[in-house]
Coordinates of C-alpha atoms and ligand atoms in Angstrom, one line a residue:
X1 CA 0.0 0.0 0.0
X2 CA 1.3 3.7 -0.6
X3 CA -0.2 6.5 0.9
X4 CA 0.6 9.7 -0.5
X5 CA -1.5 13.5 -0.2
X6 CA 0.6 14.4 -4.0
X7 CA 2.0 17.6 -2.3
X8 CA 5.5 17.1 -4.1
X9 CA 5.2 13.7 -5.2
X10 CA 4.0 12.7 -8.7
X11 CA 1.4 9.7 -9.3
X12 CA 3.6 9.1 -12.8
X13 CA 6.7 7.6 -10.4
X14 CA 4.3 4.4 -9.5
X15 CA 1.8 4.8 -12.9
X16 CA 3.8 1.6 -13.4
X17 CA 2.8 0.0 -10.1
X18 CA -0.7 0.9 -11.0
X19 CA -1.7 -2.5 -12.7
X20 CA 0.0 -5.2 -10.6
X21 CA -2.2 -7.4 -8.3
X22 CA -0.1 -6.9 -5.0
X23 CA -0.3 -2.8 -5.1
X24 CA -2.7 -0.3 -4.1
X25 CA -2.3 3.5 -4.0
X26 CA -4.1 5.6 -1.3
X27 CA -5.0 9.5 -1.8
X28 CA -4.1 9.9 2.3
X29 CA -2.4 12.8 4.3
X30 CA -0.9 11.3 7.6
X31 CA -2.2 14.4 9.1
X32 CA -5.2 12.3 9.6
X33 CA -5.7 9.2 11.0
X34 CA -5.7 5.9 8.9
X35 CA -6.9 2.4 10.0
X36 CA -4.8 -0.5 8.0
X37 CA -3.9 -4.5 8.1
X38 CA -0.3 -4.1 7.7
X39 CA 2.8 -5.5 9.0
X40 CA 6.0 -3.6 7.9
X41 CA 5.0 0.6 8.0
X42 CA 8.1 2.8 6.4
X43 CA 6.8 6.4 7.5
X44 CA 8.9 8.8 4.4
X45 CA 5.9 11.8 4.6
X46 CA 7.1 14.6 4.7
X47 CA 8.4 17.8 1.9
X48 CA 12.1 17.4 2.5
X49 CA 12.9 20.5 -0.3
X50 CA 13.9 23.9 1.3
X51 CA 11.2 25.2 -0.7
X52 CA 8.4 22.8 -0.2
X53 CA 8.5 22.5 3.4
X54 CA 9.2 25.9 3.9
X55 CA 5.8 26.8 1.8
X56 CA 3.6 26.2 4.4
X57 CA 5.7 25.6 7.4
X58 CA 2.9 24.4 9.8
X59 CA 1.8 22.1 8.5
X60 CA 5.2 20.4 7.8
X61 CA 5.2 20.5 11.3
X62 CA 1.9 18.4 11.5
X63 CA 2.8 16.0 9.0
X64 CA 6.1 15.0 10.8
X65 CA 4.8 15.0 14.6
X66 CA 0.6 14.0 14.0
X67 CA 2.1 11.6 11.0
X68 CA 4.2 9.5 13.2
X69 CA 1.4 9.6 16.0
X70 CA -0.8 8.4 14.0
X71 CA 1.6 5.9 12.1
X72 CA 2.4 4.6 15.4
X73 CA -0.6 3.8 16.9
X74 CA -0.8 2.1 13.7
X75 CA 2.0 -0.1 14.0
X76 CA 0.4 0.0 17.7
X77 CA -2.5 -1.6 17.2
X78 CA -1.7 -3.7 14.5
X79 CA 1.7 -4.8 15.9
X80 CA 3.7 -3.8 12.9
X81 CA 6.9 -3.1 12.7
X82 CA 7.4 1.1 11.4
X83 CA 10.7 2.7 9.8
X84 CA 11.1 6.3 10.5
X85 CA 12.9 8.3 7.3
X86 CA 14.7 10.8 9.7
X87 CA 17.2 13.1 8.1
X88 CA 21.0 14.9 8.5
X89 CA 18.8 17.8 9.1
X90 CA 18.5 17.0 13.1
X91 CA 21.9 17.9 13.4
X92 CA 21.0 21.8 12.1
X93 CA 24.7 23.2 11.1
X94 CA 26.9 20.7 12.7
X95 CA 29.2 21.6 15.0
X96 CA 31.3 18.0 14.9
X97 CA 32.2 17.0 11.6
X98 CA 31.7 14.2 10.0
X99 CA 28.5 13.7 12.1
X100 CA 28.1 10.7 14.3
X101 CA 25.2 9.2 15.3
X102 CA 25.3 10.1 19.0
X103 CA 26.1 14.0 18.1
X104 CA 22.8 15.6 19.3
X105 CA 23.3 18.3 16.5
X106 CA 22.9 22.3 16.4
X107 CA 19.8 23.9 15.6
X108 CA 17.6 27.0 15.3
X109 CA 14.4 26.4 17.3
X110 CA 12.8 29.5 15.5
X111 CA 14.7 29.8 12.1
X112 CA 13.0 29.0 8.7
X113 CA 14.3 25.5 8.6
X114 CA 13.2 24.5 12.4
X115 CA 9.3 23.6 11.0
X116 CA 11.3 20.7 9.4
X117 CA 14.5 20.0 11.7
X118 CA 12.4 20.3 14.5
X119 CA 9.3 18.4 13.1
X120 CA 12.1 15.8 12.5
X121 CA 13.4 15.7 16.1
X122 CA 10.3 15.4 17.6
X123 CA 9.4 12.4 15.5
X124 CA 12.6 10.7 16.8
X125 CA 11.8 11.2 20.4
X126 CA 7.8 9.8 19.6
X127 CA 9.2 6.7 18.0
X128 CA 11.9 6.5 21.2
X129 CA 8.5 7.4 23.7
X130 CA 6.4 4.8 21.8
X131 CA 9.5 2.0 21.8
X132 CA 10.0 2.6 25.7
X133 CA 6.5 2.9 26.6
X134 CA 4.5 0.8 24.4
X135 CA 7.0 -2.1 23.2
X136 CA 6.2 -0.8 19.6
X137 CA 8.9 -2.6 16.6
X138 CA 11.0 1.1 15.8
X139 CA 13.5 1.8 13.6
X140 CA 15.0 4.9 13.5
X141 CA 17.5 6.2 9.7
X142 CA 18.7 9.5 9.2
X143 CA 18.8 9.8 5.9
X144 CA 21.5 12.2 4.0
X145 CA 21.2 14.3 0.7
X146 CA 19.7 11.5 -1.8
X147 CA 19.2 12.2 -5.1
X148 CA 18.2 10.1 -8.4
X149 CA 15.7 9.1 -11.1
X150 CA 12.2 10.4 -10.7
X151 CA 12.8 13.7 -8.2
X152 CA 10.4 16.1 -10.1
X153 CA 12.5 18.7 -11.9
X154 CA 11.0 21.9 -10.1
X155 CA 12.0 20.0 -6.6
X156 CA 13.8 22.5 -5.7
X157 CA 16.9 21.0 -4.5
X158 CA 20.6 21.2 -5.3
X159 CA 21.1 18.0 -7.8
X160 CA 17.5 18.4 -9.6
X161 CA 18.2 22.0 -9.7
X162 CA 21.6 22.3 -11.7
X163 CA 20.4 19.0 -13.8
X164 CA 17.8 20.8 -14.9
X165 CA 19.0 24.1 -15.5
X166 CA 22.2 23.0 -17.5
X167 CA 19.8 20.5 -19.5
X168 CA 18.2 23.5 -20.5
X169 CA 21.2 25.9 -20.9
X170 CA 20.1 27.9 -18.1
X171 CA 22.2 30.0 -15.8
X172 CA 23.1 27.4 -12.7
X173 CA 22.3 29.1 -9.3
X174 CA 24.6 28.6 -6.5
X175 CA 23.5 29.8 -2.9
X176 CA 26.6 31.5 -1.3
X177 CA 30.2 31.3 -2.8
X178 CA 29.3 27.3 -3.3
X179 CA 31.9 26.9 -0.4
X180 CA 29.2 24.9 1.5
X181 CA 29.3 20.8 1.2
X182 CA 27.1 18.1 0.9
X183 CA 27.3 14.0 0.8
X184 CA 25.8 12.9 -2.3
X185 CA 23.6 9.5 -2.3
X186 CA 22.6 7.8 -4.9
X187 CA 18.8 6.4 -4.6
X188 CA 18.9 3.3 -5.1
X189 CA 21.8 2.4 -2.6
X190 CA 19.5 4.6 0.0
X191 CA 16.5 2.1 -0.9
X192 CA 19.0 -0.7 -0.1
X193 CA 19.8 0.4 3.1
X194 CA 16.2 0.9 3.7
X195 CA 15.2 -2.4 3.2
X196 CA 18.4 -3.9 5.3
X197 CA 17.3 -1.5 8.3
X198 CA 13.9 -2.4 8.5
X199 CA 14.6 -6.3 8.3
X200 CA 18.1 -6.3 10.5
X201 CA 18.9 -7.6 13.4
X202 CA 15.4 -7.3 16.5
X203 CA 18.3 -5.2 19.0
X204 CA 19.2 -2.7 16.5
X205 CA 16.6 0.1 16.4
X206 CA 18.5 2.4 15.4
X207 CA 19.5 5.6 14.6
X208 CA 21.4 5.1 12.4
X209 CA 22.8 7.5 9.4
X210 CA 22.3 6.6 5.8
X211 CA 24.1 8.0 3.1
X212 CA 27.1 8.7 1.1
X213 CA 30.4 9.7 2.7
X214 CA 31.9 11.5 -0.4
X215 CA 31.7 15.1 0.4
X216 CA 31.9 17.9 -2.2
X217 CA 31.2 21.6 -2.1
X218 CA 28.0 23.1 -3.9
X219 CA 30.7 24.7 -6.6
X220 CA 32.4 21.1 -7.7
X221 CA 28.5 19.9 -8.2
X222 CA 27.6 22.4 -10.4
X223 CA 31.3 21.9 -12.6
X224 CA 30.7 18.4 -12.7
X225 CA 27.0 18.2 -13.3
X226 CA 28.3 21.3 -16.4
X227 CA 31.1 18.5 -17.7
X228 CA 28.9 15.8 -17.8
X229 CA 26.1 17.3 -19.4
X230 CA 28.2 19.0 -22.0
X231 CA 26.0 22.7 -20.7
X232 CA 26.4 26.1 -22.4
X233 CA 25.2 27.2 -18.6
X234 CA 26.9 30.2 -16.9
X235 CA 27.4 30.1 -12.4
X236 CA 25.9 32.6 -11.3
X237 CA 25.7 33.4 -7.5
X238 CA 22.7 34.1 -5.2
X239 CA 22.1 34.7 -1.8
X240 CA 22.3 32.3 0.9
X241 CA 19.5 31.2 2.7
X242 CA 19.3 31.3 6.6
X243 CA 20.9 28.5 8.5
X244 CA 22.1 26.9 5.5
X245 CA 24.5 24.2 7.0
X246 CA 28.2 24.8 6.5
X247 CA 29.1 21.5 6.1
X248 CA 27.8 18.0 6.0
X249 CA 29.2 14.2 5.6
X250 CA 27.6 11.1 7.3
X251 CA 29.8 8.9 9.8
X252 CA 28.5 5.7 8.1
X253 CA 30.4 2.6 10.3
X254 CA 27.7 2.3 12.3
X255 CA 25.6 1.5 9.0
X256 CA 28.6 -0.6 7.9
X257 CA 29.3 -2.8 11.0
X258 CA 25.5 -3.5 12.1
X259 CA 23.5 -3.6 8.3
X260 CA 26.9 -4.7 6.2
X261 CA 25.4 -1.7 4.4
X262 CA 27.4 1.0 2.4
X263 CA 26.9 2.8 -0.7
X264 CA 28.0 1.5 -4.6
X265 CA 26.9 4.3 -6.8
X266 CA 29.7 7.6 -6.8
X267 CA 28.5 10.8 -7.6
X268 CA 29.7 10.5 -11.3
X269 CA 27.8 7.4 -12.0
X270 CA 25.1 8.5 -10.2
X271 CA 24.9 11.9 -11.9
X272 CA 24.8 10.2 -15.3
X273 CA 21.7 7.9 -14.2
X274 CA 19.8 11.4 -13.2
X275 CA 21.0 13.1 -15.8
X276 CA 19.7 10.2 -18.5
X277 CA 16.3 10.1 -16.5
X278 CA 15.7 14.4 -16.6
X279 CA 16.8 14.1 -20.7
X280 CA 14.1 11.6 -21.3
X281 CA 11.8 13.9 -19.3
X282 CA 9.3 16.3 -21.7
X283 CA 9.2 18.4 -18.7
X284 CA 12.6 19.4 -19.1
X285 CA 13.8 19.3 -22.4
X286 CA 11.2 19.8 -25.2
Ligands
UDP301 N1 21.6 25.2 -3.3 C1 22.2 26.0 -4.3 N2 21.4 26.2 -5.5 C2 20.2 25.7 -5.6 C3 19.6 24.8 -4.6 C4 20.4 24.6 -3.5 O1 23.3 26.5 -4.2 O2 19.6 25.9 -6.7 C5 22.5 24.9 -2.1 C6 21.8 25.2 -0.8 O3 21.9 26.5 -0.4 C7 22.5 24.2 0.1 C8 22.9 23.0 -0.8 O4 22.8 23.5 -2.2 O5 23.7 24.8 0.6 C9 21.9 21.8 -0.7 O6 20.6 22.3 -0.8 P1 19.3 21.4 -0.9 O7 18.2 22.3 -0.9 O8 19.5 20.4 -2.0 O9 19.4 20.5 0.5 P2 19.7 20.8 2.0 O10 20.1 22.3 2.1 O11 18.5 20.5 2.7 O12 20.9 19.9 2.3

């Protein structure tokens, strides 16, 4: 079963699914309640773009703290066993770098990006509350930049972004002096370490960080993602948003040692996937 409201997702990325026997799609926002039979509950709701969940910042909050109350009394009732997608993003602009899971991070209570870092932390400490107090099945990931195949092109973010805009010869928009950095992930080895989490070992709930550990500044994306795509595109600079981390790489050995998990895809070959996808995509260049 997927559930999905359609804020930023797109029914064409499971029209494929549609048809087959064993899956059914569910108009739903986790801001409301939902009564299911299920056994296995990975809870990814939530905007994760700057500029989706920034659009109407209350109610990202809702969706990340009444969505995992109501997916756990779910997995409550039903005795199910639930996945939380958590993110980099509860450790705000880190202060220890590369960031380990037992850092307890740095972040704005009140900036523009709290609605989701906050929303974020709070589901943590509900699936931690609902583990200790009602025995419910938890897993905690924290989940680092991911990028890949079907991301919509006006997502928002940094490697849909400059895909797009070099695709279509546009000028490439760096935040800043693209000194910042990011760990790049590609998709499919995030999905991989999805599955492994939610089926590994009973003791290990988790959290635990997910993604890749190859760190490059916003600047080298945008020449490499030029190079690749062969762009006439010009790097232009724009302001920086508030609270835009500094810097950020996943410590990935707890992944490693507990889920024998790590990723396979580098940023090149994963670039050239995304890129293939977005030039097949009319949106983008016809
Ligand atoms: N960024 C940028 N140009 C864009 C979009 C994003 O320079 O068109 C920068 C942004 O300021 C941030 C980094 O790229 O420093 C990653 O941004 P994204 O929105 O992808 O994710 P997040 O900031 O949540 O890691």
């Amino acid at each position: 079963m997927c559930l999905d409201n359609f804020f930023t997702g797109g029914k064409r990325n499971v029209s494929h699914l549609l048809g087959k026997p064993n899956f059914e799609l569910i108009r739903h926002d986790l801001v409301q309640p939902i009564f299911l039979e299920v056994d296995e509950i990975y809870n990814l709701a939530c905007p994760a773009s700057p500029i989706h969940y920034q659009y109407n910042p209350v109610k990202t909050v809702k969706t990340s703290v009444m969505g995992a109350i109501h997916m756990l009394g779910l997995a409550k009732r039903v005795n199910a066993r639930i996945l939380q997608a958590s993110t980099s993003e509860i450790y705000g602009d880190p202060a220890v770098h590369p960031q380990k899971e037992d850092y307890w991070g740095n972040v704005n209570t009140i900036g523009i990006r709290s609605c989701y870092d906050e929303g974020k932390r709070c589901a943590e400490t509900l699936f931690f509350d609902y583990h200790r107090q009602n025995k419910v099945n938890i897993r905690v990931v924290r989940i680092f930049n991911t990028y890949g195949p079907r991301m919509q092109p006006d997502d928002g973010r940094v490697v849909s972004n400059f895909i797009v805009q070099a695709l279509k010869n546009q000028d490439i928009t760096i935040f800043g002096n693209g000194s910042q950095t990011r760990s790049f992930c590609y998709v499919d080895d995030l999905i991989e370490g999805l599955i492994r989490m939610m089926n590994g070992p009973d003791d290990f709930i988790g959290p635990v960080n997910l993604g890749n550990s190859g760190e490059f500044t916003i600047l080298e994306l945008a020449k490499k993602i030029i190079e690749i795509t062969d762009s006439k595109s010009r790097i232009i600079f724009k302001s920086l948003p508030q609270d835009d981390p500094r810097q950020r790489q996943p410590d990935i050995a707890l992944a490693r040692e507990k889920l024998g998990w790590e990723p396979e895809t580098d940023l090149e070959e994963g670039l050239k996937k995304t890129i293939q996808y977005f030039r097949e995509d009319k949106r983008v260049t016809s």
